[in-house]
Amino acid sequence: MRVVSGIQPTGDLHLGNLLGAILRWTAMQEEAEASRFFFLADLHAITVDHDPAQLRRNVREMAAALLAAGIDPERSVLFAQSDVPAHAELQWLLACTARMGWLSRMTQFKAKSGKNREKASVGLFTYPVLQAADVMLYQATHVPVGEDQKQHIELARDIADSFNHRVGEEVFAAPAPYIGSGRAARVMSLRDASNKMSKSDPSDMSRINLTDDDDTILAKIRKARTDPDPLPDNLDGLEERPEARNLVGIMAAVTNRSEEAVLAEFAGQGFGAFKPALGEALVALLGPIRTRLEALRADEARLDAILDQGAQTAREAARPTLDKAYAALGLRR
Ligand code: TYM
């Protein structure tokens, strides 16, 4: 079992990242037989306009956040993508197999480029090819991601199959998305449950950030959009109630229960009772992570040392597959 996943070092870690990905990465550290590679996708972060000084800060900040959330450098390789040039190299080799049509179907590109498609960077378009390289380089079998990344990982699988077929050799393992159960796979905005919780939402009230203090967390939950009805006693009763469904899903993920168990506790009660309980559960989960983050971010030398060590391990792990890909294509290197 080879576990590989990444996160863009843009802004704060939010509850969607934590429940959809990071806390599942940390849970996978319990698997003794697995190797794990987690990285900060800084090459992906430059596909849109950015501030270089901010990116430099964000890489350290995100590394600190992952460590605070429980990523253990003794059990996982933690590194910055740009420290391992093989990612960019393999991306080119794969770009010559990936098809325009496949990339044109990617919903994230459509959403991010919007009406301004002609002005989008080429990198934004080929973003999923780099993402395929990220996981194929380490022969990933499991790629733990939230629902929104599923399409990209399925594309990586197509690219792997197609490349192997093209060269007549099993150069790459076929990666598979590994999505969490329940609603955590897709945590929605607190203001509008038809959008996912996201760092790019202009309203900070739409998300819970890892850096929010307890009062802010409680206030955001208090103000989260809901409906006036009491909670039902079964999931069918949430069908037409996306906001209620989202909050119940968050409660289930945060307290490690099923949504049914949450409804069994709160059936018949309104949000006046449910929201304070959810707020407290979030404070209990996030408070200790935030405290660790504050200590970790002060120690830049330690963060850099962890990232340097991770990069060295990742470079060594990536080399055999990259060499194999060059050779299979008949290239001289
Ligand atoms: P990114 O940085 O947007 O998000 C990091 C992880 O958090 C998950 N996530 C969510 N899960 C549930 N609900 C949400 N509202 C939510 N928002 C984000 C994402 O699914 C992701 O798992 N392209 C990737 C980064 C990447 C990558 C990779 C991932 C680059 N290379 C290789 C896996 C493998 C991205 O932008 O994720």
XYZ file of C-alpha atoms and ligand atoms in Angstrom:
370
model
C 0.000 0.000 0.000
C 1.517 3.285 -1.105
C -0.345 6.357 0.051
C 0.281 9.669 -1.705
C -1.580 12.969 -1.426
C -1.037 16.698 -1.568
C -2.516 20.020 -0.587
C -2.034 23.448 -2.101
C -0.223 25.807 0.267
C -2.651 28.643 -0.336
C -4.109 30.269 2.759
C -5.310 28.515 5.867
C -6.231 24.917 6.322
C -10.017 24.755 6.685
C -12.456 22.215 8.048
C -13.123 20.766 4.580
C -9.422 19.991 4.095
C -9.188 18.502 7.561
C -12.212 16.220 7.370
C -11.940 15.387 3.677
C -8.212 14.736 3.639
C -5.742 15.572 6.410
C -7.304 13.702 9.343
C -7.678 10.708 7.036
C -3.980 10.973 6.159
C -3.100 10.891 9.837
C -5.409 7.901 10.401
C -3.557 6.066 7.618
C -0.348 6.417 9.591
C -1.615 3.543 11.727
C -1.175 1.121 8.799
C 2.178 -0.468 9.499
C 2.650 -1.905 6.015
C 2.150 1.309 4.072
C 4.563 3.935 2.843
C 3.222 7.502 2.846
C 4.124 10.647 0.930
C 2.362 13.925 1.722
C 3.400 17.107 0.004
C 2.693 20.809 -0.341
C 1.653 21.337 -3.952
C 3.505 24.608 -4.481
C 3.915 24.005 -8.232
C 0.141 23.801 -8.467
C -0.189 27.029 -6.486
C 1.488 29.054 -9.263
C -1.077 28.093 -11.925
C -2.972 31.243 -10.920
C -1.646 34.700 -9.996
C 0.208 34.653 -6.706
C 2.565 36.581 -4.495
C 5.996 34.846 -4.274
C 6.769 36.056 -0.746
C 3.350 34.896 0.402
C 3.861 31.477 -1.195
C 7.166 31.080 0.634
C 5.411 31.833 3.930
C 2.454 29.626 3.096
C 4.609 26.575 2.466
C 6.034 26.747 5.996
C 2.650 27.610 7.473
C 0.976 24.650 5.772
C 3.797 22.324 6.816
C 3.260 23.474 10.410
C -0.499 22.940 10.072
C -0.056 19.381 8.795
C 2.331 18.537 11.618
C -0.087 20.101 14.129
C -2.911 17.983 12.703
C -0.857 14.873 13.390
C 1.358 14.157 10.389
C 4.379 12.462 11.918
C 7.642 12.847 9.964
C 8.823 9.542 11.427
C 5.973 7.722 9.708
C 5.242 9.916 6.681
C 7.439 11.693 4.170
C 6.469 15.381 4.262
C 7.921 17.643 1.579
C 7.379 20.502 -0.840
C 6.613 19.414 -4.407
C 9.066 21.887 -5.967
C 11.922 20.367 -3.936
C 11.555 17.218 -6.027
C 12.159 18.173 -9.679
C 11.007 14.710 -10.794
C 7.385 15.912 -10.419
C 7.868 18.548 -13.115
C 9.922 16.194 -15.277
C 7.433 13.358 -15.216
C 4.665 15.819 -15.913
C 6.158 16.519 -19.335
C 6.464 12.838 -20.144
C 2.813 12.336 -19.199
C 1.641 15.471 -21.000
C 2.628 13.744 -24.221
C 0.211 10.909 -23.449
C -2.684 12.828 -21.873
C -5.249 14.044 -24.417
C -6.694 17.528 -24.846
C -10.179 16.036 -24.737
C -9.574 14.392 -21.355
C -8.344 17.627 -19.831
C -11.160 19.643 -21.382
C -13.637 17.578 -19.386
C -12.132 18.472 -16.011
C -14.764 20.299 -13.990
C -12.198 22.084 -11.826
C -10.598 23.710 -14.861
C -14.002 24.803 -16.101
C -14.873 26.237 -12.681
C -11.521 27.976 -12.157
C -11.147 29.388 -15.645
C -14.808 30.409 -15.837
C -15.727 32.664 -18.717
C -12.124 33.706 -19.069
C -10.857 30.479 -20.560
C -8.612 32.121 -23.118
C -6.839 34.020 -20.351
C -6.257 30.979 -18.132
C -2.636 29.829 -17.906
C -1.596 26.726 -19.799
C -0.516 25.417 -16.393
C -4.064 25.682 -15.094
C -5.215 23.551 -18.011
C -2.507 20.905 -17.569
C -2.793 21.022 -13.775
C -4.227 17.464 -13.610
C -1.241 16.102 -15.559
C 1.096 17.403 -12.871
C -1.252 15.901 -10.306
C -1.036 12.554 -12.121
C 2.772 12.801 -12.035
C 2.603 13.545 -8.286
C 1.036 10.221 -7.507
C 2.470 8.013 -10.273
C 6.029 8.946 -9.360
C 5.628 7.030 -6.092
C 3.541 4.203 -7.611
C 0.620 5.308 -5.435
C -2.103 2.763 -4.826
C -4.225 4.912 -2.463
C -4.753 8.634 -2.920
C -6.798 9.968 0.028
C -8.663 13.059 -1.173
C -11.996 14.802 -0.816
C -14.709 14.220 -3.395
C -13.709 17.305 -5.420
C -10.395 15.691 -6.413
C -11.884 12.376 -7.486
C -12.064 13.285 -11.159
C -8.384 14.267 -11.213
C -7.289 10.965 -9.714
C -9.477 9.006 -12.101
C -7.778 10.874 -14.913
C -4.390 9.901 -13.445
C -5.523 6.314 -13.693
C -6.390 6.757 -17.366
C -3.032 8.391 -18.021
C -1.204 5.538 -16.255
C -3.080 2.889 -18.260
C -2.564 4.718 -21.509
C 1.150 5.294 -20.881
C 1.719 1.635 -19.963
C -0.112 0.595 -23.106
C 1.834 3.027 -25.267
C 5.226 1.718 -24.167
C 4.093 -1.896 -23.770
C 5.366 -2.070 -20.213
C 3.891 -1.725 -16.712
C 5.821 1.408 -15.794
C 3.144 2.786 -13.471
C 0.755 1.334 -10.909
C -2.809 2.521 -11.501
C -3.639 5.013 -8.738
C -7.116 5.096 -7.192
C -8.906 7.863 -5.314
C -9.580 6.960 -1.710
C -12.589 8.955 -0.592
C -13.871 9.049 2.982
C -17.287 7.770 3.919
C -20.166 10.030 4.896
C -20.438 13.746 4.321
C -16.843 14.525 5.277
C -15.853 13.778 1.700
C -17.635 16.958 0.711
C -17.973 19.572 3.435
C -20.159 22.401 2.191
C -20.073 26.157 2.790
C -21.763 27.335 5.994
C -23.432 30.139 4.036
C -24.606 28.239 0.969
C -24.771 24.460 1.052
C -24.737 24.218 -2.732
C -21.037 25.202 -2.735
C -18.180 23.287 -1.153
C -16.316 24.833 1.745
C -13.321 26.431 0.093
C -10.449 28.798 0.753
C -11.387 30.788 -2.325
C -14.881 31.688 -1.049
C -14.852 35.477 -0.486
C -16.875 35.127 2.726
C -14.811 34.017 5.713
C -18.105 33.110 7.432
C -18.508 30.304 4.903
C -15.690 28.230 6.412
C -14.046 27.256 9.677
C -10.306 27.887 9.532
C -7.785 26.044 11.618
C -6.575 29.439 12.859
C -10.035 30.606 14.050
C -10.197 31.063 17.828
C -12.899 29.383 19.910
C -15.236 32.390 19.904
C -14.968 32.731 16.130
C -15.755 29.041 15.642
C -18.807 29.289 17.908
C -19.992 32.460 16.151
C -19.593 30.963 12.670
C -21.649 27.930 13.655
C -24.265 30.125 15.365
C -24.612 32.141 12.165
C -24.470 29.158 9.788
C -27.470 29.045 7.485
C -30.153 26.567 8.515
C -33.899 26.121 8.350
C -36.498 26.511 11.118
C -37.510 22.823 11.340
C -36.436 20.383 14.049
C -34.022 17.605 13.099
C -35.632 14.405 11.782
C -34.957 10.927 13.134
C -33.621 9.524 9.858
C -31.476 10.555 6.913
C -34.371 10.639 4.442
C -35.739 13.559 6.425
C -32.655 15.582 5.441
C -33.052 15.033 1.719
C -34.402 18.464 0.848
C -32.448 20.216 3.595
C -28.866 20.671 2.371
C -27.796 23.060 5.150
C -29.084 20.753 7.883
C -27.503 17.797 6.122
C -24.150 19.547 5.997
C -24.132 20.380 9.707
C -25.204 16.862 10.675
C -22.448 15.472 8.443
C -19.866 17.741 10.059
C -21.038 16.688 13.526
C -20.775 13.034 12.547
C -17.248 13.425 11.150
C -16.014 15.554 14.028
C -17.342 13.236 16.734
C -16.487 10.095 14.787
C -20.036 8.772 14.572
C -22.456 7.953 11.806
C -24.999 10.566 10.739
C -27.700 8.184 11.946
C -26.168 8.203 15.431
C -26.137 12.014 15.417
C -29.802 12.095 14.386
C -30.669 9.550 17.071
C -29.308 12.003 19.641
C -30.855 15.182 18.227
C -34.120 14.045 16.595
C -36.944 16.441 17.379
C -34.579 19.205 18.534
C -34.066 22.453 16.674
C -30.839 24.193 15.709
C -30.999 26.216 18.928
C -29.887 23.026 20.676
C -27.833 21.471 17.884
C -25.604 24.410 16.988
C -24.039 24.965 20.434
C -23.292 21.233 20.642
C -21.673 21.311 17.201
C -19.695 24.434 18.097
C -18.353 22.743 21.233
C -17.421 19.604 19.302
C -15.483 21.695 16.791
C -13.704 23.645 19.509
C -12.720 20.348 21.149
C -11.280 19.048 17.863
C -9.603 22.199 16.598
C -8.400 23.846 19.835
C -5.534 21.404 20.493
C -4.457 21.415 16.825
C -4.363 25.223 16.856
C -2.288 25.255 20.051
C 0.248 22.887 18.488
C 0.289 24.993 15.314
C 1.186 28.115 17.288
C 4.197 26.373 18.824
C 5.314 24.770 15.558
C 5.150 27.832 13.354
C 7.584 29.668 15.638
C 10.273 27.056 14.955
C 11.168 27.774 11.339
C 14.492 25.944 11.531
C 12.724 22.738 12.577
C 10.121 23.098 9.826
C 12.828 23.608 7.219
C 14.768 20.614 8.518
C 11.682 18.382 8.272
C 10.962 19.572 4.729
C 14.616 19.127 3.691
C 14.709 15.597 5.035
C 11.356 14.795 3.388
C 12.574 16.163 0.050
C 15.690 14.014 0.147
C 13.691 10.863 0.877
C 11.145 11.729 -1.819
C 13.855 12.417 -4.423
C 15.346 8.992 -3.804
C 11.961 7.285 -3.886
C 10.991 9.025 -7.140
C 14.146 8.309 -9.128
C 13.628 4.653 -10.160
C 10.166 5.320 -11.587
C 11.289 8.438 -13.420
C 14.277 6.578 -14.904
C 11.990 3.781 -15.975
C 9.619 6.210 -17.682
C 12.443 7.900 -19.631
C 13.857 4.556 -20.703
C 10.466 3.133 -21.707
C 9.948 6.118 -24.018
C 13.327 5.532 -25.669
C 14.852 8.733 -24.359
C 18.612 8.915 -23.845
C 18.669 10.051 -20.227
P -6.727 21.308 -2.186
O -5.482 21.980 -1.718
O -7.807 22.140 -2.753
O -7.363 20.464 -1.004
C -6.606 19.540 -0.219
C -7.476 18.352 0.148
O -8.644 18.784 0.842
C -9.798 18.254 0.218
N -10.915 19.221 0.342
C -12.131 18.920 0.799
N -12.665 17.773 1.254
C -13.948 17.812 1.673
N -14.723 18.930 1.650
C -14.233 20.096 1.196
N -15.004 21.199 1.187
C -12.885 20.130 0.737
N -12.078 21.111 0.240
C -10.890 20.533 -0.009
C -9.404 18.058 -1.239
O -10.220 17.109 -1.882
C -7.982 17.594 -1.097
O -7.922 16.199 -0.836
N -5.160 19.482 -6.585
C -5.186 19.247 -5.126
C -3.798 19.128 -4.538
C -2.983 18.066 -5.161
C -3.123 16.657 -4.993
C -2.105 16.074 -5.780
C -4.001 15.861 -4.268
C -1.931 18.269 -6.014
N -1.395 17.075 -6.377
C -1.945 14.681 -5.847
C -3.845 14.467 -4.343
C -2.827 13.904 -5.122
C -5.879 20.426 -4.472
O -5.900 21.516 -4.980
O -6.360 20.145 -3.212
